[in-house]
Amino acid sequence: MSLNYTVQRSTRASQISMSIAAVVLIVLIAAPWWAGRAELRLMVEIFYYLALAQMWSLLAGYGGLVSVGQQAFVGLGGYLLFALAAFGGVHPIMALVLAGVLTALVAMPTALVAFRLQGAYFAIGTWVIAEVFRLGFAQISALGGGSGMSLPASIVKSIAASRAGREHLVYWVALGIAVGAIALVFFLLRSRWGLAMTAIRDSEPASESLGVETYRTKFIVYVVAAGMTGLVGALIFLQKLRISPDAAFSVQDWTALVIFIVVIGGIGTIEGPILGTIIFFILREIAADWGSWYLIVLGGIAVSVMLFAPKGIWGLISARYDIHLFPVGRRLIVNEEDRK
């Protein structure tokens, strides 16, 4: 008797899910022809929260970098968009892309400061950095100071000739960013960097003993997540057409809610943030009018999930049924065959 080994990446579930995802993507691309304005705005919001959740899950779930200051990059991306479009004469869509790139560049020296801290101190340090950004932008009178500014009408009209055209374009850009965030995480995790991040997640001391450059890997994850978060921030305020320091650097809107989404969905997975985003928006539609009880319900759900399902709802589903819709790892299949 001999053993025959095969290494498998995709599964039947993942193949089926990819087919379904392709159909869903086609339907979403055609949404401007079947959905109303309110539905389109809601879907844009869903898309950017999904992208933010994917980045935070990548950062904390694989890089081990639990940040509570990601609003720094959301606000930075938004302000860079306004500055490039209003004062640099850059088309808003191009300014959106440049805002993401510039945010990643700013994140590099920021990482050098934040990485001097460990554990809870790192989390607090990222929040302090975000507050420094908020207070700093509040002092820039050209950008409206503490009261903020609106995107000039001439720049808004340059996006598209009609209001419907602008809303459709923003919708497609948001859809592209959400799909791009998922694809970025997927292909990053399937690369050699993904193997390094998985090793760091499982055991940082063990990964270092095997030659994994933990500092460099974490640095890359931090910068990539920051750049993508800045891109999403630019999208958020391109849709809102107005920005202010308190709105741009809101820890509740851009970090606390994102952490909630990732925690209930499942940290360190691609499927978890998708499921968490769906659950969050369902809860919001049901309980948003409950006042303070809405936040109490969200907090209660988060605590319950952390106590009884530390890996999130998708973690329970995956463990129970062994389903992986986005196969980023490798599975060793052992086949026993009689050889005569």
Tab-separated table of C-alpha atoms in Angstrom:
chain	number	residue	atom	x	y	z
A	1	MET	CA	0.000	0.000	0.000
A	2	SER	CA	1.290	3.480	-0.877
A	3	LEU	CA	0.160	6.988	-0.213
A	4	ASN	CA	-0.739	9.320	-3.055
A	5	TYR	CA	-0.709	13.025	-2.163
A	6	THR	CA	-2.432	15.873	-3.958
A	7	VAL	CA	-2.523	19.544	-2.997
A	8	GLN	CA	-5.905	21.157	-3.511
A	9	ARG	CA	-6.719	24.877	-3.443
A	10	SER	CA	-10.257	25.175	-4.776
A	11	THR	CA	-13.213	23.197	-3.507
A	12	ARG	CA	-16.604	22.404	-4.955
A	13	ALA	CA	-18.147	25.026	-2.652
A	14	SER	CA	-15.683	27.662	-3.822
A	15	GLN	CA	-16.326	26.840	-7.485
A	16	ILE	CA	-20.080	27.158	-6.975
A	17	SER	CA	-19.638	30.388	-4.995
A	18	MET	CA	-17.488	31.901	-7.756
A	19	SER	CA	-20.225	31.165	-10.298
A	20	ILE	CA	-22.858	32.716	-8.053
A	21	ALA	CA	-20.593	35.706	-7.367
A	22	ALA	CA	-20.197	36.297	-11.114
A	23	VAL	CA	-23.979	36.384	-11.561
A	24	VAL	CA	-24.415	38.692	-8.549
A	25	LEU	CA	-21.706	41.000	-9.905
A	26	ILE	CA	-23.475	41.274	-13.262
A	27	VAL	CA	-26.738	42.105	-11.483
A	28	LEU	CA	-24.999	44.752	-9.355
A	29	ILE	CA	-23.309	46.314	-12.380
A	30	ALA	CA	-26.759	46.734	-13.933
A	31	ALA	CA	-28.243	48.225	-10.716
A	32	PRO	CA	-28.564	51.813	-12.081
A	33	TRP	CA	-31.157	50.465	-14.537
A	34	TRP	CA	-33.286	48.616	-11.986
A	35	ALA	CA	-32.716	50.385	-8.627
A	36	GLY	CA	-33.875	53.782	-7.431
A	37	ARG	CA	-31.702	56.612	-6.118
A	38	ALA	CA	-32.208	55.653	-2.472
A	39	GLU	CA	-31.254	52.040	-3.168
A	40	LEU	CA	-28.132	53.101	-5.055
A	41	ARG	CA	-26.982	55.336	-2.203
A	42	LEU	CA	-27.570	52.510	0.270
A	43	MET	CA	-25.577	50.083	-1.856
A	44	VAL	CA	-22.699	52.577	-2.129
A	45	GLU	CA	-22.651	52.725	1.668
A	46	ILE	CA	-22.674	48.928	1.862
A	47	PHE	CA	-19.778	48.748	-0.598
A	48	TYR	CA	-17.520	51.135	1.275
A	49	TYR	CA	-18.205	49.535	4.643
A	50	LEU	CA	-17.431	46.165	3.074
A	51	ALA	CA	-14.110	47.489	1.746
A	52	LEU	CA	-13.220	49.035	5.130
A	53	ALA	CA	-14.094	45.771	6.889
A	54	GLN	CA	-11.907	43.752	4.517
A	55	MET	CA	-8.958	46.035	5.203
A	56	TRP	CA	-9.398	45.950	8.986
A	57	SER	CA	-9.754	42.160	8.920
A	58	LEU	CA	-6.553	41.912	6.884
A	59	LEU	CA	-4.774	44.258	9.279
A	60	ALA	CA	-5.905	42.685	12.548
A	61	GLY	CA	-6.742	39.148	11.479
A	62	TYR	CA	-3.523	38.408	9.618
A	63	GLY	CA	-1.084	41.154	10.530
A	64	GLY	CA	-1.982	41.059	14.216
A	65	LEU	CA	-2.253	44.860	14.164
A	66	VAL	CA	-5.366	45.760	16.137
A	67	SER	CA	-5.861	49.390	15.180
A	68	VAL	CA	-8.565	51.689	16.520
A	69	GLY	CA	-7.287	54.586	14.465
A	70	GLN	CA	-8.161	53.631	10.888
A	71	GLN	CA	-10.344	56.744	10.750
A	72	ALA	CA	-7.044	58.607	10.301
A	73	PHE	CA	-6.736	57.213	6.784
A	74	VAL	CA	-10.426	57.595	5.984
A	75	GLY	CA	-10.237	61.298	6.833
A	76	LEU	CA	-6.860	61.744	5.155
A	77	GLY	CA	-8.169	60.207	1.942
A	78	GLY	CA	-11.231	62.439	2.015
A	79	TYR	CA	-9.263	65.632	2.598
A	80	LEU	CA	-6.703	64.733	-0.074
A	81	LEU	CA	-9.541	64.274	-2.556
A	82	PHE	CA	-10.936	67.728	-1.754
A	83	ALA	CA	-7.494	69.366	-1.845
A	84	LEU	CA	-6.493	67.759	-5.152
A	85	ALA	CA	-9.826	68.509	-6.810
A	86	ALA	CA	-10.405	72.025	-5.417
A	87	PHE	CA	-6.853	73.389	-5.464
A	88	GLY	CA	-4.923	71.056	-7.738
A	89	GLY	CA	-7.369	71.050	-10.629
A	90	VAL	CA	-7.379	67.241	-10.709
A	91	HIS	CA	-10.520	65.492	-11.982
A	92	PRO	CA	-12.386	64.037	-8.963
A	93	ILE	CA	-12.083	60.418	-10.138
A	94	MET	CA	-8.353	60.772	-10.713
A	95	ALA	CA	-8.069	62.644	-7.405
A	96	LEU	CA	-9.747	59.690	-5.717
A	97	VAL	CA	-7.050	57.321	-6.980
A	98	LEU	CA	-4.248	59.731	-6.078
A	99	ALA	CA	-5.730	60.149	-2.597
A	100	GLY	CA	-5.332	56.412	-2.013
A	101	VAL	CA	-1.721	56.437	-3.242
A	102	LEU	CA	-0.778	59.493	-1.180
A	103	THR	CA	-2.443	58.019	1.906
A	104	ALA	CA	-0.274	54.922	1.547
A	105	LEU	CA	2.814	57.137	1.331
A	106	VAL	CA	1.802	59.071	4.460
A	107	ALA	CA	1.203	55.748	6.241
A	108	MET	CA	4.865	54.805	5.883
A	109	PRO	CA	6.310	57.307	8.409
A	110	THR	CA	3.170	56.816	10.502
A	111	ALA	CA	3.950	53.097	10.704
A	112	LEU	CA	7.467	53.819	11.916
A	113	VAL	CA	5.942	55.661	14.882
A	114	ALA	CA	3.100	53.217	15.584
A	115	PHE	CA	5.293	50.112	15.315
A	116	ARG	CA	7.359	51.266	18.272
A	117	LEU	CA	4.324	50.307	20.360
A	118	GLN	CA	3.006	46.828	21.075
A	119	GLY	CA	-0.352	45.315	21.978
A	120	ALA	CA	-2.815	47.674	23.641
A	121	TYR	CA	-0.325	50.518	23.375
A	122	PHE	CA	-0.308	50.099	19.591
A	123	ALA	CA	-4.119	50.325	19.513
A	124	ILE	CA	-4.096	53.481	21.656
A	125	GLY	CA	-1.255	54.914	19.593
A	126	THR	CA	-3.199	54.570	16.339
A	127	TRP	CA	-6.139	56.408	17.907
A	128	VAL	CA	-3.810	59.195	19.076
A	129	ILE	CA	-2.384	59.500	15.563
A	130	ALA	CA	-5.918	59.824	14.183
A	131	GLU	CA	-6.664	62.582	16.698
A	132	VAL	CA	-3.503	64.420	15.657
A	133	PHE	CA	-4.718	64.304	12.050
A	134	ARG	CA	-8.170	65.551	13.091
A	135	LEU	CA	-6.799	68.466	15.086
A	136	GLY	CA	-4.277	69.269	12.365
A	137	PHE	CA	-6.834	69.479	9.558
A	138	ALA	CA	-9.104	71.558	11.803
A	139	GLN	CA	-6.405	74.256	11.726
A	140	ILE	CA	-6.143	74.465	7.929
A	141	SER	CA	-8.348	77.422	6.989
A	142	ALA	CA	-8.034	76.709	3.243
A	143	LEU	CA	-9.888	73.443	3.840
A	144	GLY	CA	-12.591	75.089	5.945
A	145	GLY	CA	-10.967	74.702	9.347
A	146	GLY	CA	-13.144	73.141	12.013
A	147	SER	CA	-16.378	73.642	10.055
A	148	GLY	CA	-15.133	71.870	6.932
A	149	MET	CA	-15.903	72.607	3.289
A	150	SER	CA	-18.115	71.536	0.418
A	151	LEU	CA	-16.884	70.451	-2.978
A	152	PRO	CA	-17.354	73.421	-5.376
A	153	ALA	CA	-20.304	73.109	-7.764
A	154	SER	CA	-18.071	73.376	-10.830
A	155	ILE	CA	-16.048	70.363	-9.685
A	156	VAL	CA	-19.191	68.392	-8.888
A	157	LYS	CA	-20.518	69.056	-12.397
A	158	SER	CA	-17.210	67.915	-13.900
A	159	ILE	CA	-17.873	64.400	-12.608
A	160	ALA	CA	-20.823	63.993	-14.991
A	161	ALA	CA	-23.228	66.289	-16.822
A	162	SER	CA	-26.333	65.225	-14.881
A	163	ARG	CA	-27.085	64.338	-11.281
A	164	ALA	CA	-28.165	60.842	-12.310
A	165	GLY	CA	-24.919	60.420	-14.234
A	166	ARG	CA	-22.875	61.436	-11.178
A	167	GLU	CA	-24.755	59.038	-8.927
A	168	HIS	CA	-24.334	56.183	-11.394
A	169	LEU	CA	-20.610	56.850	-11.773
A	170	VAL	CA	-20.057	57.014	-8.021
A	171	TYR	CA	-22.015	53.769	-7.674
A	172	TRP	CA	-19.840	51.957	-10.218
A	173	VAL	CA	-16.678	53.315	-8.617
A	174	ALA	CA	-17.889	52.107	-5.203
A	175	LEU	CA	-18.702	48.676	-6.614
A	176	GLY	CA	-15.265	48.514	-8.221
A	177	ILE	CA	-13.555	49.457	-4.953
A	178	ALA	CA	-15.492	46.818	-2.989
A	179	VAL	CA	-14.693	44.109	-5.530
A	180	GLY	CA	-11.110	45.359	-5.696
A	181	ALA	CA	-10.745	45.159	-1.893
A	182	ILE	CA	-11.943	41.546	-1.884
A	183	ALA	CA	-9.679	40.668	-4.821
A	184	LEU	CA	-6.718	42.408	-3.181
A	185	VAL	CA	-7.085	40.396	0.016
A	186	PHE	CA	-7.703	37.178	-1.934
A	187	PHE	CA	-4.636	37.404	-4.155
A	188	LEU	CA	-2.452	38.801	-1.379
A	189	LEU	CA	-3.295	35.840	0.847
A	190	ARG	CA	-2.605	33.397	-1.983
A	191	SER	CA	0.854	34.883	-2.528
A	192	ARG	CA	4.035	34.238	-0.561
A	193	TRP	CA	3.156	37.275	1.544
A	194	GLY	CA	-0.063	35.489	2.427
A	195	LEU	CA	1.879	32.485	3.661
A	196	ALA	CA	4.002	34.807	5.794
A	197	MET	CA	0.921	36.542	7.230
A	198	THR	CA	-0.751	33.219	7.990
A	199	ALA	CA	2.377	32.063	9.802
A	200	ILE	CA	2.490	35.312	11.806
A	201	ARG	CA	-1.198	34.957	12.686
A	202	ASP	CA	-0.734	31.375	13.912
A	203	SER	CA	2.473	32.038	15.874
A	204	GLU	CA	4.744	35.041	15.522
A	205	PRO	CA	7.693	33.507	17.441
A	206	ALA	CA	7.474	30.319	15.367
A	207	SER	CA	7.265	32.267	12.110
A	208	GLU	CA	10.371	34.267	13.063
A	209	SER	CA	12.254	31.061	13.792
A	210	LEU	CA	11.409	29.879	10.268
A	211	GLY	CA	12.845	33.018	8.716
A	212	VAL	CA	9.684	35.059	8.192
A	213	GLU	CA	10.432	38.789	8.254
A	214	THR	CA	7.610	39.754	10.595
A	215	TYR	CA	8.379	43.481	10.755
A	216	ARG	CA	8.563	43.865	6.978
A	217	THR	CA	5.420	41.791	6.455
A	218	LYS	CA	3.444	43.807	9.004
A	219	PHE	CA	4.735	47.046	7.510
A	220	ILE	CA	3.506	46.041	4.043
A	221	VAL	CA	0.104	44.999	5.418
A	222	TYR	CA	-0.216	48.284	7.317
A	223	VAL	CA	0.638	50.425	4.277
A	224	VAL	CA	-1.590	48.440	1.898
A	225	ALA	CA	-4.535	48.629	4.318
A	226	ALA	CA	-3.944	52.358	4.842
A	227	GLY	CA	-3.827	53.086	1.104
A	228	MET	CA	-7.013	51.160	0.416
A	229	THR	CA	-8.703	52.795	3.428
A	230	GLY	CA	-7.685	56.211	2.093
A	231	LEU	CA	-9.193	55.310	-1.277
A	232	VAL	CA	-12.443	54.360	0.456
A	233	GLY	CA	-12.353	57.599	2.463
A	234	ALA	CA	-12.059	59.584	-0.757
A	235	LEU	CA	-15.065	57.689	-2.135
A	236	ILE	CA	-17.111	58.346	1.001
A	237	PHE	CA	-16.694	62.101	0.804
A	238	LEU	CA	-16.981	62.182	-2.970
A	239	GLN	CA	-20.480	60.822	-2.427
A	240	LYS	CA	-21.233	63.187	0.468
A	241	LEU	CA	-19.733	66.238	-1.358
A	242	ARG	CA	-18.861	67.771	2.025
A	243	ILE	CA	-16.180	67.097	4.597
A	244	SER	CA	-15.339	68.268	8.121
A	245	PRO	CA	-12.769	67.098	10.682
A	246	ASP	CA	-15.346	65.523	12.997
A	247	ALA	CA	-17.043	63.643	10.163
A	248	ALA	CA	-13.823	62.626	8.441
A	249	PHE	CA	-12.057	61.332	11.562
A	250	SER	CA	-15.050	59.832	13.372
A	251	VAL	CA	-13.913	56.820	15.391
A	252	GLN	CA	-17.500	55.578	15.725
A	253	ASP	CA	-18.400	55.690	12.041
A	254	TRP	CA	-15.155	54.482	10.474
A	255	THR	CA	-13.579	52.238	13.092
A	256	ALA	CA	-16.031	51.113	15.794
A	257	LEU	CA	-18.718	50.018	13.353
A	258	VAL	CA	-16.136	48.377	11.111
A	259	ILE	CA	-14.746	46.416	14.060
A	260	PHE	CA	-18.300	45.335	14.913
A	261	ILE	CA	-18.803	44.087	11.342
A	262	VAL	CA	-15.574	42.096	11.388
A	263	VAL	CA	-16.131	40.661	14.872
A	264	ILE	CA	-19.629	39.336	14.195
A	265	GLY	CA	-18.759	38.126	10.705
A	266	GLY	CA	-15.411	36.533	11.406
A	267	ILE	CA	-11.956	38.061	11.638
A	268	GLY	CA	-9.113	36.803	9.479
A	269	THR	CA	-11.332	35.619	6.633
A	270	ILE	CA	-12.690	37.086	3.417
A	271	GLU	CA	-16.164	35.678	3.947
A	272	GLY	CA	-16.507	37.079	7.487
A	273	PRO	CA	-16.560	40.798	6.592
A	274	ILE	CA	-19.020	40.091	3.759
A	275	LEU	CA	-21.392	38.266	6.110
A	276	GLY	CA	-20.827	40.841	8.852
A	277	THR	CA	-21.658	43.728	6.513
A	278	ILE	CA	-24.914	42.069	5.474
A	279	ILE	CA	-25.893	41.412	9.101
A	280	PHE	CA	-24.977	44.949	10.166
A	281	PHE	CA	-27.119	46.617	7.515
A	282	ILE	CA	-30.047	44.311	8.231
A	283	LEU	CA	-29.790	45.222	11.925
A	284	ARG	CA	-29.521	48.904	11.061
A	285	GLU	CA	-32.616	48.811	8.875
A	286	ILE	CA	-34.547	47.069	11.657
A	287	ALA	CA	-33.292	48.913	14.749
A	288	ALA	CA	-31.938	52.267	13.559
A	289	ASP	CA	-35.041	54.071	14.862
A	290	TRP	CA	-34.705	52.645	18.365
A	291	GLY	CA	-32.487	55.476	19.568
A	292	SER	CA	-29.908	54.504	22.176
A	293	TRP	CA	-31.335	50.974	22.253
A	294	TYR	CA	-29.878	50.489	18.774
A	295	LEU	CA	-26.334	50.852	20.096
A	296	ILE	CA	-27.169	48.690	23.110
A	297	VAL	CA	-28.407	45.921	20.783
A	298	LEU	CA	-25.256	46.142	18.654
A	299	GLY	CA	-23.058	46.007	21.743
A	300	GLY	CA	-24.970	43.045	23.155
A	301	ILE	CA	-24.645	41.139	19.887
A	302	ALA	CA	-20.926	41.878	19.670
A	303	VAL	CA	-20.289	40.703	23.246
A	304	SER	CA	-22.355	37.547	22.700
A	305	VAL	CA	-20.477	36.671	19.521
A	306	MET	CA	-17.081	37.256	21.188
A	307	LEU	CA	-18.073	35.006	24.102
A	308	PHE	CA	-19.742	32.144	22.245
A	309	ALA	CA	-18.232	32.390	18.753
A	310	PRO	CA	-14.773	33.994	18.985
A	311	LYS	CA	-14.170	33.349	15.275
A	312	GLY	CA	-17.440	35.002	14.296
A	313	ILE	CA	-20.554	33.614	12.676
A	314	TRP	CA	-18.668	32.585	9.550
A	315	GLY	CA	-16.185	30.773	11.784
A	316	LEU	CA	-19.046	28.665	13.147
A	317	ILE	CA	-20.347	27.911	9.659
A	318	SER	CA	-16.900	27.077	8.325
A	319	ALA	CA	-16.051	24.799	11.245
A	320	ARG	CA	-19.398	23.009	11.100
A	321	TYR	CA	-19.613	22.419	7.355
A	322	ASP	CA	-15.963	22.848	6.256
A	323	ILE	CA	-16.953	25.476	3.670
A	324	HIS	CA	-14.442	27.903	2.190
A	325	LEU	CA	-15.899	30.192	-0.458
A	326	PHE	CA	-12.564	31.944	-1.047
A	327	PRO	CA	-9.859	29.266	-0.843
A	328	VAL	CA	-6.656	31.061	0.076
A	329	GLY	CA	-4.912	28.123	1.714
A	330	ARG	CA	-3.768	24.726	0.540
A	331	ARG	CA	-5.393	21.441	1.454
A	332	LEU	CA	-3.374	18.216	1.485
A	333	ILE	CA	-5.463	15.324	0.162
A	334	VAL	CA	-4.117	11.882	0.970
A	335	ASN	CA	-5.333	8.990	-1.197
A	336	GLU	CA	-4.486	5.441	-0.211
A	337	GLU	CA	-4.073	3.070	-3.116
A	338	ASP	CA	-3.160	-0.589	-3.244
A	339	ARG	CA	-0.209	-1.205	-5.519
A	340	LYS	CA	0.619	-4.712	-6.550
